[in-house]
PDB file of C-alpha atoms in Angstrom:
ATOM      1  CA  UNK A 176       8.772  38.983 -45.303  1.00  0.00           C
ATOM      2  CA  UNK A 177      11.223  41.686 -45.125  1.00  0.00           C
ATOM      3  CA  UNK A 178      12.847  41.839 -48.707  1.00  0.00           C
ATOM      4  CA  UNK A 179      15.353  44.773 -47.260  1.00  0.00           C
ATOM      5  CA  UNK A 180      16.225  43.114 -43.907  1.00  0.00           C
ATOM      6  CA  UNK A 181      17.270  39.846 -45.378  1.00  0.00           C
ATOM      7  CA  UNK A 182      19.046  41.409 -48.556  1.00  0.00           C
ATOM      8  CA  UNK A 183      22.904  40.603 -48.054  1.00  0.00           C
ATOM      9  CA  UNK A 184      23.832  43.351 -50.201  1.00  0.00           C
ATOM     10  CA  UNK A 185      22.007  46.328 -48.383  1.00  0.00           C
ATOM     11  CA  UNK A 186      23.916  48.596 -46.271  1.00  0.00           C
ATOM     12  CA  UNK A 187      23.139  48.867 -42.719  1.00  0.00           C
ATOM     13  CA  UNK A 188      21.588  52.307 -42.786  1.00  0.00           C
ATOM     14  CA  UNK A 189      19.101  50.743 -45.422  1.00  0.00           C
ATOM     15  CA  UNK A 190      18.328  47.803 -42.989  1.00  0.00           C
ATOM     16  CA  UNK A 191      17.712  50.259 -40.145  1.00  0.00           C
ATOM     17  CA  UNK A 192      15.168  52.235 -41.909  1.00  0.00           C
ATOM     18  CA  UNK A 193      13.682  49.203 -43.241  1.00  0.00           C
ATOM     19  CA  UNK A 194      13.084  47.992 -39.842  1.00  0.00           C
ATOM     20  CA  UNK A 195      11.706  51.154 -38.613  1.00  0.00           C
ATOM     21  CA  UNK A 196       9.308  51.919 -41.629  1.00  0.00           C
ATOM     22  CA  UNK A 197       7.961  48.145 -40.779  1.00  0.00           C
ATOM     23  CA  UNK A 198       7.541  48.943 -37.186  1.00  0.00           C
ATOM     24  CA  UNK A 199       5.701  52.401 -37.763  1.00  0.00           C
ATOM     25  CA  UNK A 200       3.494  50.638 -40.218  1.00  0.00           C
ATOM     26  CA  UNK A 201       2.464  48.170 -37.987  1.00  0.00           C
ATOM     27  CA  UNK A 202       1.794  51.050 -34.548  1.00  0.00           C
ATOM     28  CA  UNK A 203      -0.167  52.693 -37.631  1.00  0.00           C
ATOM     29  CA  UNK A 204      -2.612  49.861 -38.880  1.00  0.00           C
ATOM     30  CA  UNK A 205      -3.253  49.023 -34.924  1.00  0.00           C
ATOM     31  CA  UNK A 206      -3.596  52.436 -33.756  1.00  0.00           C
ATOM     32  CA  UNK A 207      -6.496  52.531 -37.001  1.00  0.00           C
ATOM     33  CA  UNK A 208      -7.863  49.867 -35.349  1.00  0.00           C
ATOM     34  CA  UNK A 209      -7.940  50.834 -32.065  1.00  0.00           C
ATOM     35  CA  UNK A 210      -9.711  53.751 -33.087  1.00  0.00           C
ATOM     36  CA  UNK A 211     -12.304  52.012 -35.275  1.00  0.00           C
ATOM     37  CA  UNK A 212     -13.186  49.341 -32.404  1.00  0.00           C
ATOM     38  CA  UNK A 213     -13.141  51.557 -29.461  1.00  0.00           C
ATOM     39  CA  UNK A 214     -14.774  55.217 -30.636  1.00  0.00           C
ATOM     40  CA  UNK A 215     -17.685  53.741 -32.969  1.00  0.00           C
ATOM     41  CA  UNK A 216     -21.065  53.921 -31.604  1.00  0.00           C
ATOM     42  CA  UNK A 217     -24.406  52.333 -33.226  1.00  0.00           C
ATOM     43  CA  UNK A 218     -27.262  54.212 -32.514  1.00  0.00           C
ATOM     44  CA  UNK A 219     -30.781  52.778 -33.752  1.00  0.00           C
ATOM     45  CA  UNK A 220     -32.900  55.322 -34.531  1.00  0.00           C
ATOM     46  CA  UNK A 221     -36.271  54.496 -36.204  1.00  0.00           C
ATOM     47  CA  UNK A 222     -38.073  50.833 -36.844  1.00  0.00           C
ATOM     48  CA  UNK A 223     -40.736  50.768 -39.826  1.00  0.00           C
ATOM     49  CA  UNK A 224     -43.021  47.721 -39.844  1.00  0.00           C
ATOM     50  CA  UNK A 225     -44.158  46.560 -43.228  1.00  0.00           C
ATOM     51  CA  UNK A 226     -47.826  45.971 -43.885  1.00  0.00           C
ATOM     52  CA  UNK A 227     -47.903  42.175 -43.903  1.00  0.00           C
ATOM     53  CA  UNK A 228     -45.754  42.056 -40.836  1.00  0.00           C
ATOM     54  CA  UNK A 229     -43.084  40.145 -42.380  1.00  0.00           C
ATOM     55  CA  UNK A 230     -40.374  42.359 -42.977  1.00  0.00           C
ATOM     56  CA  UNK A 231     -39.099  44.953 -40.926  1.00  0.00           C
ATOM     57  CA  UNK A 232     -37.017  48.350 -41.726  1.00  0.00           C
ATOM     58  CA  UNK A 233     -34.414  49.961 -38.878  1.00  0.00           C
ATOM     59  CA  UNK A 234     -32.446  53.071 -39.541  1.00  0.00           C
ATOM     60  CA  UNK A 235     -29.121  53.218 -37.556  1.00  0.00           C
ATOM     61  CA  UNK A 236     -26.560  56.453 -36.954  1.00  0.00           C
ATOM     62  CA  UNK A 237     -22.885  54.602 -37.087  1.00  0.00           C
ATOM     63  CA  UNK A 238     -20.992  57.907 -35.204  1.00  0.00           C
ATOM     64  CA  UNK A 239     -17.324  57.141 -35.664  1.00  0.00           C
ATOM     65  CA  UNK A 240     -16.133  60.587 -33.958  1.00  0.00           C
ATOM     66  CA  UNK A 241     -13.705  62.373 -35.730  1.00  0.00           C
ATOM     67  CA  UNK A 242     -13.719  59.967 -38.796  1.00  0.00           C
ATOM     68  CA  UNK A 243     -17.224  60.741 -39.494  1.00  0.00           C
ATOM     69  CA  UNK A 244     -19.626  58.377 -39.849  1.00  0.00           C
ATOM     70  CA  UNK A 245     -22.826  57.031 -41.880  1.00  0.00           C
ATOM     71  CA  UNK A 246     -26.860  56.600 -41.592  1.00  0.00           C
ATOM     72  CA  UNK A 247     -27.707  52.910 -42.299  1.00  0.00           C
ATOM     73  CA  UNK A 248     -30.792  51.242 -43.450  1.00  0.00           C
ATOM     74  CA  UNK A 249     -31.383  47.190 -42.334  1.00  0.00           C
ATOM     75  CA  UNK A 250     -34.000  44.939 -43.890  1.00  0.00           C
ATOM     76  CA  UNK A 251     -34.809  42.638 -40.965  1.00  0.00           C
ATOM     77  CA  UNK A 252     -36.954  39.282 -42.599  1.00  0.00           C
ATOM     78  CA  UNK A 253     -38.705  38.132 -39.695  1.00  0.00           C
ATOM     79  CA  UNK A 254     -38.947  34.021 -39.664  1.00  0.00           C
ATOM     80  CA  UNK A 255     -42.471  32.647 -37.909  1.00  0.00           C
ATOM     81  CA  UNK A 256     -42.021  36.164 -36.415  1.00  0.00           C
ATOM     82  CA  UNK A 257     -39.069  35.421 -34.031  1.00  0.00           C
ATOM     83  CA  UNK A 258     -36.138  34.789 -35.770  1.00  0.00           C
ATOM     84  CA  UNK A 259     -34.294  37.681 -37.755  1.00  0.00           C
ATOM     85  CA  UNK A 260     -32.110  38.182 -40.833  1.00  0.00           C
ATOM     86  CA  UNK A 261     -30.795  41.425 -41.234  1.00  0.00           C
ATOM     87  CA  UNK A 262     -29.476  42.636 -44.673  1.00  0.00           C
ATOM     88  CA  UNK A 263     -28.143  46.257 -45.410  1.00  0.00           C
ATOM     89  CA  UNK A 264     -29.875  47.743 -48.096  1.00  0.00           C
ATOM     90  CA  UNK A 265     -29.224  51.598 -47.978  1.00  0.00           C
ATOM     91  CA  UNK A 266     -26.278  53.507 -46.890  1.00  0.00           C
ATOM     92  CA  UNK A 267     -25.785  57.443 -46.555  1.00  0.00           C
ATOM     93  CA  UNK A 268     -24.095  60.796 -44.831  1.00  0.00           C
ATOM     94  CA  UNK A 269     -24.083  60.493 -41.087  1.00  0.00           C
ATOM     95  CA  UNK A 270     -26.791  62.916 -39.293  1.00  0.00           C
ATOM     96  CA  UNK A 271     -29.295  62.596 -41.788  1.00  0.00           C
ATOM     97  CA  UNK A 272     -32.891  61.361 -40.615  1.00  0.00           C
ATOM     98  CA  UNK A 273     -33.953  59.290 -43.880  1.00  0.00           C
ATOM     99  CA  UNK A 274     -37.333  59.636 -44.839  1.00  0.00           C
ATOM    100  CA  UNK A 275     -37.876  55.666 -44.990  1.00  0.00           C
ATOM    101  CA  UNK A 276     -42.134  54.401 -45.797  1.00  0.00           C
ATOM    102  CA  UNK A 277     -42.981  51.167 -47.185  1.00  0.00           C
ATOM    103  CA  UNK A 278     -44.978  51.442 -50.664  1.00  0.00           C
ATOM    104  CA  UNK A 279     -46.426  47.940 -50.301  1.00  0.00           C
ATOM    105  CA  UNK A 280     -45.126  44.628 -48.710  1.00  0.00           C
ATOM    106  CA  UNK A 281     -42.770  44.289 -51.639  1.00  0.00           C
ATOM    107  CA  UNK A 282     -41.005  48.178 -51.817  1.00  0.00           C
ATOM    108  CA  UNK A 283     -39.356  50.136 -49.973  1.00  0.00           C
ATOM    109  CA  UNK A 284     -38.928  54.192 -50.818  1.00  0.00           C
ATOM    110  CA  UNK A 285     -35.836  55.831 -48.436  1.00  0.00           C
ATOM    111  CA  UNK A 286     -35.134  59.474 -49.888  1.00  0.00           C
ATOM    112  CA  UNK A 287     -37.291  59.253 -52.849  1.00  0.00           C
ATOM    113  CA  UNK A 288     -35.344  56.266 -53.901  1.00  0.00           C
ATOM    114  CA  UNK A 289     -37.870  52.889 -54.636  1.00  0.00           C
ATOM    115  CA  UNK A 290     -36.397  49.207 -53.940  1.00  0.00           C
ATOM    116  CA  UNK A 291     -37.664  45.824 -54.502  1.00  0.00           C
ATOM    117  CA  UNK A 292     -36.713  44.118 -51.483  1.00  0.00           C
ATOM    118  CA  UNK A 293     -37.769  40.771 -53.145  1.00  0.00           C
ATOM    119  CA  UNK A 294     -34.688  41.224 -55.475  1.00  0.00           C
ATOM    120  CA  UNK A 295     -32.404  41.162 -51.784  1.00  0.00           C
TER     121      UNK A 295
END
């Protein structure tokens, strides 16, 4: 797991760093974490019905503080209209209100941008 710590031939000074670099890594990836888990907020921000009722559209703000961020766009399939399947179909730049409108029961337009939701 450590190919420098358990080399026989390395010198001391290499093992030392080894260990450290190792160590540093590791405070790195959970400090990422951390961040990721504890400073993201979900924010939903619009729900779009489709004409037959079956399908449903929901725009969320992910706000991730300092690391940014994104707008999302969820196709919730409604099942005997109480269970719910959500499927990302759309994601952009944080802060942006999409312009999201269903065309018919079958298409979506977010941004100018048409999609067949029967192809998710």
């Amino acid at each position: 797991m450590f190919p420098l710590l358990s080399s026989k031939k390395s010198h001391g000074i290499f093992k030392f760093f080894s260990a450290i670099s190792y160590v540093l890594l590791l405070i790195m990836m959970l400090l990422t974490l951390f961040v990721r888990l504890n400073f993201t907020s979900t924010t939903l921000v619009k729900t779009v019905n489709s004409p037959n009722n079956k399908h449903q559209i929901e725009v969320y703000f992910i706000d991730q503080g300092a690391l940014g961020g994104a707008t999302c766009v969820d196709l919730v399939k409604k099942y005997c209209y109480i269970f719910k399947k959500n499927q990302r179909i759309y994601i952009g730049h944080y802060g942006k209100d999409r312009d999201v409108r269903w065309v018919d029961s079958n298409h979506v337009q977010i941004e100018g941008k048409i999609i067949d939701i029967t192809l998710q």
